[in-house]
PDB file of C-alpha atoms in Angstrom:
ATOM      1  CA  SER I   6     -23.221 -87.031   9.149  1.00  0.00           C
ATOM      2  CA  GLY I   7     -24.106 -86.942   5.472  1.00  0.00           C
ATOM      3  CA  ILE I   8     -24.396 -83.957   3.205  1.00  0.00           C
ATOM      4  CA  ASN I   9     -28.102 -83.421   3.870  1.00  0.00           C
ATOM      5  CA  ALA I  10     -28.668 -81.607   0.588  1.00  0.00           C
ATOM      6  CA  GLU I  11     -32.426 -81.453   1.063  1.00  0.00           C
ATOM      7  CA  TYR I  12     -32.521 -80.144   4.594  1.00  0.00           C
ATOM      8  CA  GLY I  13     -29.665 -77.641   4.551  1.00  0.00           C
ATOM      9  CA  CYS I  14     -26.347 -78.575   6.096  1.00  0.00           C
ATOM     10  CA  ARG I  15     -24.203 -75.591   7.125  1.00  0.00           C
ATOM     11  CA  ILE I  16     -20.941 -77.275   6.129  1.00  0.00           C
ATOM     12  CA  LEU I  17     -21.957 -78.581   2.709  1.00  0.00           C
ATOM     13  CA  GLY I  18     -19.068 -76.852   0.918  1.00  0.00           C
ATOM     14  CA  ARG I  19     -16.525 -78.383   3.274  1.00  0.00           C
ATOM     15  CA  LEU I  20     -17.758 -81.940   2.627  1.00  0.00           C
ATOM     16  CA  CYS I  21     -17.786 -81.922  -1.163  1.00  0.00           C
ATOM     17  CA  VAL I  22     -15.752 -80.514  -4.026  1.00  0.00           C
ATOM     18  CA  GLY I  23     -16.722 -79.890  -7.614  1.00  0.00           C
ATOM     19  CA  ASN I  24     -16.379 -77.985 -10.850  1.00  0.00           C
ATOM     20  CA  LYS I  25     -18.273 -77.739 -14.146  1.00  0.00           C
ATOM     21  CA  ASN I  26     -17.354 -81.359 -14.934  1.00  0.00           C
ATOM     22  CA  GLY I  27     -18.258 -83.164 -11.753  1.00  0.00           C
ATOM     23  CA  LEU I  28     -18.969 -83.391  -8.045  1.00  0.00           C
ATOM     24  CA  LEU I  29     -17.058 -85.506  -5.532  1.00  0.00           C
ATOM     25  CA  LEU I  30     -18.878 -86.540  -2.332  1.00  0.00           C
ATOM     26  CA  PRO I  31     -17.834 -88.346   0.845  1.00  0.00           C
ATOM     27  CA  ASN I  32     -18.987 -91.917   1.372  1.00  0.00           C
ATOM     28  CA  SER I  33     -21.264 -90.725   4.204  1.00  0.00           C
ATOM     29  CA  THR I  34     -23.572 -89.213   1.552  1.00  0.00           C
ATOM     30  CA  THR I  35     -26.816 -91.202   1.633  1.00  0.00           C
ATOM     31  CA  ASP I  36     -28.435 -92.718  -1.457  1.00  0.00           C
ATOM     32  CA  LYS I  37     -31.338 -90.285  -1.044  1.00  0.00           C
ATOM     33  CA  GLU I  38     -28.952 -87.297  -0.959  1.00  0.00           C
ATOM     34  CA  LEU I  39     -27.053 -88.636  -3.953  1.00  0.00           C
ATOM     35  CA  GLN I  40     -30.292 -89.042  -5.921  1.00  0.00           C
ATOM     36  CA  HIS I  41     -31.392 -85.511  -4.982  1.00  0.00           C
ATOM     37  CA  LEU I  42     -28.088 -84.139  -6.291  1.00  0.00           C
ATOM     38  CA  ARG I  43     -28.324 -86.200  -9.510  1.00  0.00           C
ATOM     39  CA  ASN I  44     -31.831 -84.816 -10.088  1.00  0.00           C
ATOM     40  CA  SER I  45     -30.628 -81.247  -9.444  1.00  0.00           C
ATOM     41  CA  LEU I  46     -27.573 -81.205 -11.703  1.00  0.00           C
ATOM     42  CA  PRO I  47     -27.255 -81.464 -15.490  1.00  0.00           C
ATOM     43  CA  SER I  48     -26.697 -85.020 -16.753  1.00  0.00           C
ATOM     44  CA  SER I  49     -23.305 -83.951 -18.142  1.00  0.00           C
ATOM     45  CA  VAL I  50     -22.011 -83.438 -14.564  1.00  0.00           C
ATOM     46  CA  LYS I  51     -20.433 -86.627 -13.190  1.00  0.00           C
ATOM     47  CA  ILE I  52     -21.067 -87.455  -9.524  1.00  0.00           C
ATOM     48  CA  ALA I  53     -18.971 -89.850  -7.465  1.00  0.00           C
ATOM     49  CA  ARG I  54     -18.794 -90.942  -3.840  1.00  0.00           C
ATOM     50  CA  VAL I  55     -15.392 -91.813  -2.405  1.00  0.00           C
ATOM     51  CA  GLU I  56     -14.301 -93.852   0.580  1.00  0.00           C
ATOM     52  CA  GLU I  57     -11.748 -91.440   2.034  1.00  0.00           C
ATOM     53  CA  ARG I  58     -10.622 -91.056   5.657  1.00  0.00           C
ATOM     54  CA  LEU I  59     -10.084 -87.322   4.940  1.00  0.00           C
ATOM     55  CA  SER I  60     -13.838 -87.009   4.397  1.00  0.00           C
ATOM     56  CA  ALA I  61     -14.107 -83.188   4.519  1.00  0.00           C
ATOM     57  CA  LEU I  62     -13.192 -83.079   0.834  1.00  0.00           C
ATOM     58  CA  GLY I  63     -13.599 -79.309   0.535  1.00  0.00           C
ATOM     59  CA  ASN I  64     -10.876 -78.854   3.160  1.00  0.00           C
ATOM     60  CA  VAL I  65      -8.369 -81.171   1.483  1.00  0.00           C
ATOM     61  CA  ILE I  66      -8.962 -80.350  -2.208  1.00  0.00           C
ATOM     62  CA  ALA I  67      -8.896 -77.020  -4.066  1.00  0.00           C
ATOM     63  CA  CYS I  68      -9.712 -77.076  -7.767  1.00  0.00           C
ATOM     64  CA  ASN I  69     -10.892 -75.274 -10.853  1.00  0.00           C
ATOM     65  CA  ASP I  70     -12.038 -76.868 -14.120  1.00  0.00           C
ATOM     66  CA  TYR I  71      -8.520 -78.014 -15.079  1.00  0.00           C
ATOM     67  CA  VAL I  72      -6.307 -78.604 -12.025  1.00  0.00           C
ATOM     68  CA  ALA I  73      -6.612 -79.652  -8.385  1.00  0.00           C
ATOM     69  CA  LEU I  74      -4.347 -79.202  -5.382  1.00  0.00           C
ATOM     70  CA  VAL I  75      -4.773 -81.956  -2.814  1.00  0.00           C
ATOM     71  CA  HIS I  76      -3.669 -82.852   0.724  1.00  0.00           C
ATOM     72  CA  PRO I  77      -0.383 -84.806   0.520  1.00  0.00           C
ATOM     73  CA  ASP I  78      -1.954 -87.798   2.331  1.00  0.00           C
ATOM     74  CA  LEU I  79      -5.073 -88.096   0.163  1.00  0.00           C
ATOM     75  CA  ASP I  80      -5.693 -91.732  -0.793  1.00  0.00           C
ATOM     76  CA  ARG I  81      -4.379 -92.683  -4.274  1.00  0.00           C
ATOM     77  CA  GLU I  82      -7.749 -94.161  -5.225  1.00  0.00           C
ATOM     78  CA  THR I  83      -9.470 -90.890  -4.257  1.00  0.00           C
ATOM     79  CA  GLU I  84      -6.947 -89.035  -6.418  1.00  0.00           C
ATOM     80  CA  GLU I  85      -7.829 -91.232  -9.408  1.00  0.00           C
ATOM     81  CA  VAL I  86     -11.587 -90.783  -8.885  1.00  0.00           C
ATOM     82  CA  LEU I  87     -11.036 -87.014  -8.484  1.00  0.00           C
ATOM     83  CA  ALA I  88      -9.065 -86.805 -11.746  1.00  0.00           C
ATOM     84  CA  ASP I  89     -11.685 -88.834 -13.620  1.00  0.00           C
ATOM     85  CA  THR I  90     -14.835 -87.241 -12.148  1.00  0.00           C
ATOM     86  CA  LEU I  91     -13.699 -83.614 -12.245  1.00  0.00           C
ATOM     87  CA  GLY I  92     -11.469 -83.973 -15.325  1.00  0.00           C
ATOM     88  CA  VAL I  93      -8.490 -82.338 -13.595  1.00  0.00           C
ATOM     89  CA  GLU I  94      -4.757 -82.827 -13.311  1.00  0.00           C
ATOM     90  CA  VAL I  95      -3.949 -83.463  -9.633  1.00  0.00           C
ATOM     91  CA  PHE I  96      -1.005 -82.067  -7.646  1.00  0.00           C
ATOM     92  CA  ARG I  97      -0.169 -83.010  -4.032  1.00  0.00           C
ATOM     93  CA  GLN I  98       0.717 -79.783  -2.256  1.00  0.00           C
ATOM     94  CA  THR I  99       0.953 -77.811   0.975  1.00  0.00           C
ATOM     95  CA  LEU I 100       0.473 -74.052   1.321  1.00  0.00           C
ATOM     96  CA  ALA I 101       2.643 -72.211   3.848  1.00  0.00           C
ATOM     97  CA  GLY I 102       3.141 -75.535   5.614  1.00  0.00           C
ATOM     98  CA  GLN I 103      -0.621 -76.183   5.786  1.00  0.00           C
ATOM     99  CA  VAL I 104      -1.915 -79.511   4.443  1.00  0.00           C
ATOM    100  CA  LEU I 105      -5.575 -78.398   4.241  1.00  0.00           C
ATOM    101  CA  VAL I 106      -5.175 -76.858   0.793  1.00  0.00           C
ATOM    102  CA  GLY I 107      -8.935 -76.537   0.298  1.00  0.00           C
ATOM    103  CA  SER I 108      -9.223 -74.403   3.428  1.00  0.00           C
ATOM    104  CA  TYR I 109      -6.237 -72.189   2.667  1.00  0.00           C
ATOM    105  CA  CYS I 110      -6.687 -71.703  -1.077  1.00  0.00           C
ATOM    106  CA  SER I 111      -9.427 -70.711  -3.487  1.00  0.00           C
ATOM    107  CA  LEU I 112      -9.097 -71.284  -7.238  1.00  0.00           C
ATOM    108  CA  THR I 113     -11.074 -70.453 -10.361  1.00  0.00           C
ATOM    109  CA  ASN I 114     -10.147 -70.628 -14.034  1.00  0.00           C
ATOM    110  CA  GLN I 115      -9.189 -66.939 -13.783  1.00  0.00           C
ATOM    111  CA  GLY I 116      -6.872 -66.964 -10.743  1.00  0.00           C
ATOM    112  CA  GLY I 117      -6.403 -67.939  -7.130  1.00  0.00           C
ATOM    113  CA  ILE I 118      -5.849 -66.713  -3.591  1.00  0.00           C
ATOM    114  CA  VAL I 119      -3.530 -68.666  -1.306  1.00  0.00           C
ATOM    115  CA  HIS I 120      -2.617 -68.592   2.388  1.00  0.00           C
ATOM    116  CA  PRO I 121      -1.151 -65.167   3.281  1.00  0.00           C
ATOM    117  CA  LYS I 122       2.122 -66.703   4.506  1.00  0.00           C
ATOM    118  CA  THR I 123       2.797 -68.543   1.231  1.00  0.00           C
ATOM    119  CA  PRO I 124       6.279 -67.397   0.136  1.00  0.00           C
ATOM    120  CA  ILE I 125       6.526 -65.477  -3.159  1.00  0.00           C
ATOM    121  CA  GLU I 126       8.729 -68.210  -4.663  1.00  0.00           C
ATOM    122  CA  ASP I 127       6.056 -70.831  -3.873  1.00  0.00           C
ATOM    123  CA  GLN I 128       3.341 -68.578  -5.321  1.00  0.00           C
ATOM    124  CA  ASP I 129       5.326 -68.174  -8.545  1.00  0.00           C
ATOM    125  CA  GLU I 130       6.017 -71.911  -8.796  1.00  0.00           C
ATOM    126  CA  LEU I 131       2.356 -72.770  -8.126  1.00  0.00           C
ATOM    127  CA  SER I 132       1.153 -70.112 -10.558  1.00  0.00           C
ATOM    128  CA  SER I 133       3.309 -71.646 -13.266  1.00  0.00           C
ATOM    129  CA  LEU I 134       2.168 -75.186 -12.394  1.00  0.00           C
ATOM    130  CA  LEU I 135      -1.541 -74.238 -12.365  1.00  0.00           C
ATOM    131  CA  ALA I 136      -1.288 -71.792 -15.301  1.00  0.00           C
ATOM    132  CA  ILE I 137      -3.251 -69.081 -13.463  1.00  0.00           C
ATOM    133  CA  PRO I 138      -2.168 -65.972 -11.549  1.00  0.00           C
ATOM    134  CA  LEU I 139      -1.997 -66.373  -7.767  1.00  0.00           C
ATOM    135  CA  VAL I 140      -1.830 -63.925  -4.889  1.00  0.00           C
ATOM    136  CA  ALA I 141      -1.554 -64.348  -1.133  1.00  0.00           C
ATOM    137  CA  GLY I 142      -4.507 -62.879   0.730  1.00  0.00           C
ATOM    138  CA  THR I 143      -7.146 -63.058   3.423  1.00  0.00           C
ATOM    139  CA  VAL I 144     -10.926 -62.793   3.854  1.00  0.00           C
ATOM    140  CA  ASN I 145     -13.225 -61.815   6.713  1.00  0.00           C
ATOM    141  CA  ARG I 146     -10.924 -59.166   8.188  1.00  0.00           C
ATOM    142  CA  GLY I 147      -7.661 -61.103   8.119  1.00  0.00           C
ATOM    143  CA  SER I 148      -8.683 -64.768   8.178  1.00  0.00           C
ATOM    144  CA  ASP I 149      -6.185 -67.003   6.385  1.00  0.00           C
ATOM    145  CA  ASN I 150      -8.951 -69.572   5.692  1.00  0.00           C
ATOM    146  CA  VAL I 151      -9.594 -68.156   2.227  1.00  0.00           C
ATOM    147  CA  GLY I 152     -11.046 -71.385   0.838  1.00  0.00           C
ATOM    148  CA  ALA I 153     -13.412 -71.809   3.760  1.00  0.00           C
ATOM    149  CA  GLY I 154     -14.220 -68.090   3.912  1.00  0.00           C
ATOM    150  CA  MET I 155     -15.581 -67.545   0.419  1.00  0.00           C
ATOM    151  CA  VAL I 156     -17.315 -69.177  -2.512  1.00  0.00           C
ATOM    152  CA  VAL I 157     -16.161 -68.012  -5.929  1.00  0.00           C
ATOM    153  CA  ASN I 158     -16.543 -69.002  -9.553  1.00  0.00           C
ATOM    154  CA  ASP I 159     -15.603 -67.309 -12.820  1.00  0.00           C
ATOM    155  CA  TRP I 160     -18.442 -64.765 -12.512  1.00  0.00           C
ATOM    156  CA  ILE I 161     -19.102 -63.938  -8.880  1.00  0.00           C
ATOM    157  CA  ALA I 162     -17.767 -64.300  -5.335  1.00  0.00           C
ATOM    158  CA  PHE I 163     -19.484 -64.487  -1.953  1.00  0.00           C
ATOM    159  CA  CYS I 164     -17.548 -63.880   1.251  1.00  0.00           C
ATOM    160  CA  GLY I 165     -18.270 -63.142   4.888  1.00  0.00           C
ATOM    161  CA  GLN I 166     -19.685 -59.794   5.945  1.00  0.00           C
ATOM    162  CA  ASP I 167     -16.483 -58.989   7.862  1.00  0.00           C
ATOM    163  CA  THR I 168     -14.474 -58.983   4.625  1.00  0.00           C
ATOM    164  CA  THR I 169     -12.843 -55.570   4.220  1.00  0.00           C
ATOM    165  CA  ALA I 170     -12.909 -53.325   1.157  1.00  0.00           C
ATOM    166  CA  THR I 171      -9.205 -54.065   0.583  1.00  0.00           C
ATOM    167  CA  GLU I 172      -9.859 -57.822   0.684  1.00  0.00           C
ATOM    168  CA  ILE I 173     -12.826 -57.466  -1.695  1.00  0.00           C
ATOM    169  CA  SER I 174     -10.707 -55.410  -4.078  1.00  0.00           C
ATOM    170  CA  LEU I 175      -8.054 -58.163  -4.116  1.00  0.00           C
ATOM    171  CA  ILE I 176     -10.729 -60.836  -4.674  1.00  0.00           C
ATOM    172  CA  GLU I 177     -12.282 -58.902  -7.577  1.00  0.00           C
ATOM    173  CA  SER I 178      -8.856 -58.278  -9.091  1.00  0.00           C
ATOM    174  CA  ILE I 179      -7.301 -61.773  -8.916  1.00  0.00           C
ATOM    175  CA  PHE I 180     -10.491 -63.534 -10.018  1.00  0.00           C
ATOM    176  CA  LYS I 181     -11.118 -60.915 -12.748  1.00  0.00           C
ATOM    177  CA  LEU I 182     -14.658 -60.387 -11.521  1.00  0.00           C
ATOM    178  CA  THR I 183     -14.908 -56.869 -12.931  1.00  0.00           C
ATOM    179  CA  ASP I 184     -13.153 -57.488 -16.284  1.00  0.00           C
ATOM    180  CA  ASN I 185     -15.090 -58.061 -19.511  1.00  0.00           C
ATOM    181  CA  LYS I 186     -18.450 -57.581 -17.866  1.00  0.00           C
ATOM    182  CA  GLY I 187     -20.534 -54.569 -18.557  1.00  0.00           C
ATOM    183  CA  PRO I 188     -22.427 -52.956 -15.687  1.00  0.00           C
ATOM    184  CA  SER I 189     -25.618 -54.485 -17.031  1.00  0.00           C
ATOM    185  CA  THR I 190     -24.340 -58.050 -16.508  1.00  0.00           C
ATOM    186  CA  ILE I 191     -23.355 -57.408 -12.891  1.00  0.00           C
ATOM    187  CA  THR I 192     -26.584 -55.499 -12.235  1.00  0.00           C
ATOM    188  CA  GLN I 193     -28.591 -58.336 -13.757  1.00  0.00           C
ATOM    189  CA  MET I 194     -26.813 -60.979 -11.611  1.00  0.00           C
ATOM    190  CA  ARG I 195     -27.381 -58.930  -8.447  1.00  0.00           C
ATOM    191  CA  SER I 196     -31.016 -58.389  -9.383  1.00  0.00           C
ATOM    192  CA  VAL I 197     -31.622 -62.125  -9.828  1.00  0.00           C
ATOM    193  CA  LEU I 198     -29.858 -62.864  -6.537  1.00  0.00           C
ATOM    194  CA  VAL I 199     -31.881 -60.293  -4.610  1.00  0.00           C
ATOM    195  CA  GLU I 200     -35.129 -61.522  -6.171  1.00  0.00           C
ATOM    196  CA  SER I 201     -34.342 -65.115  -5.185  1.00  0.00           C
ATOM    197  CA  MET I 202     -33.496 -64.070  -1.622  1.00  0.00           C
ATOM    198  CA  VAL I 203     -36.689 -62.013  -1.236  1.00  0.00           C
ATOM    199  CA  ALA I 204     -38.959 -64.655  -2.769  1.00  0.00           C
TER     200      ALA I 204
END
């Protein structure tokens, strides 16, 4: 089952991983899908397909524009392609004993949320390694699948409708989604989003 970029695959974010520098896709991505993605992204964004048995790349890789945490068993060749395509430094890691770091962690250039059972010492060590603040948390009313439960970048986050006010507050805080943005910027982003959904 390929990515199916044109026809809308519900698990697209679990099959690929990317940042401002590049996009990494599983080998099951068809040539047609790859071409569609190339046509849709700026030419400065590198795109690569990898032959990886852990093909749900979004479950096994968490990254921002500078660093990536990866499943300890990720193929060495995939690690090299990841580092080159996304321009990141790669660290093999587990979170609270979980190997699916992409499912249990969400990172941006501003901060990150990790599995709620990640010990404080591990959070501090990871925070130092990644050079961003980290916090343990949940989404969707207590789900520890924070990477799978939200999409976030340096400006905005989307999470499931079951996400509580406390969880949203933590998300806004750690990712600095309310800092350095006047109300007009947030209002403008929401306006554009609503217009695109209505159209």
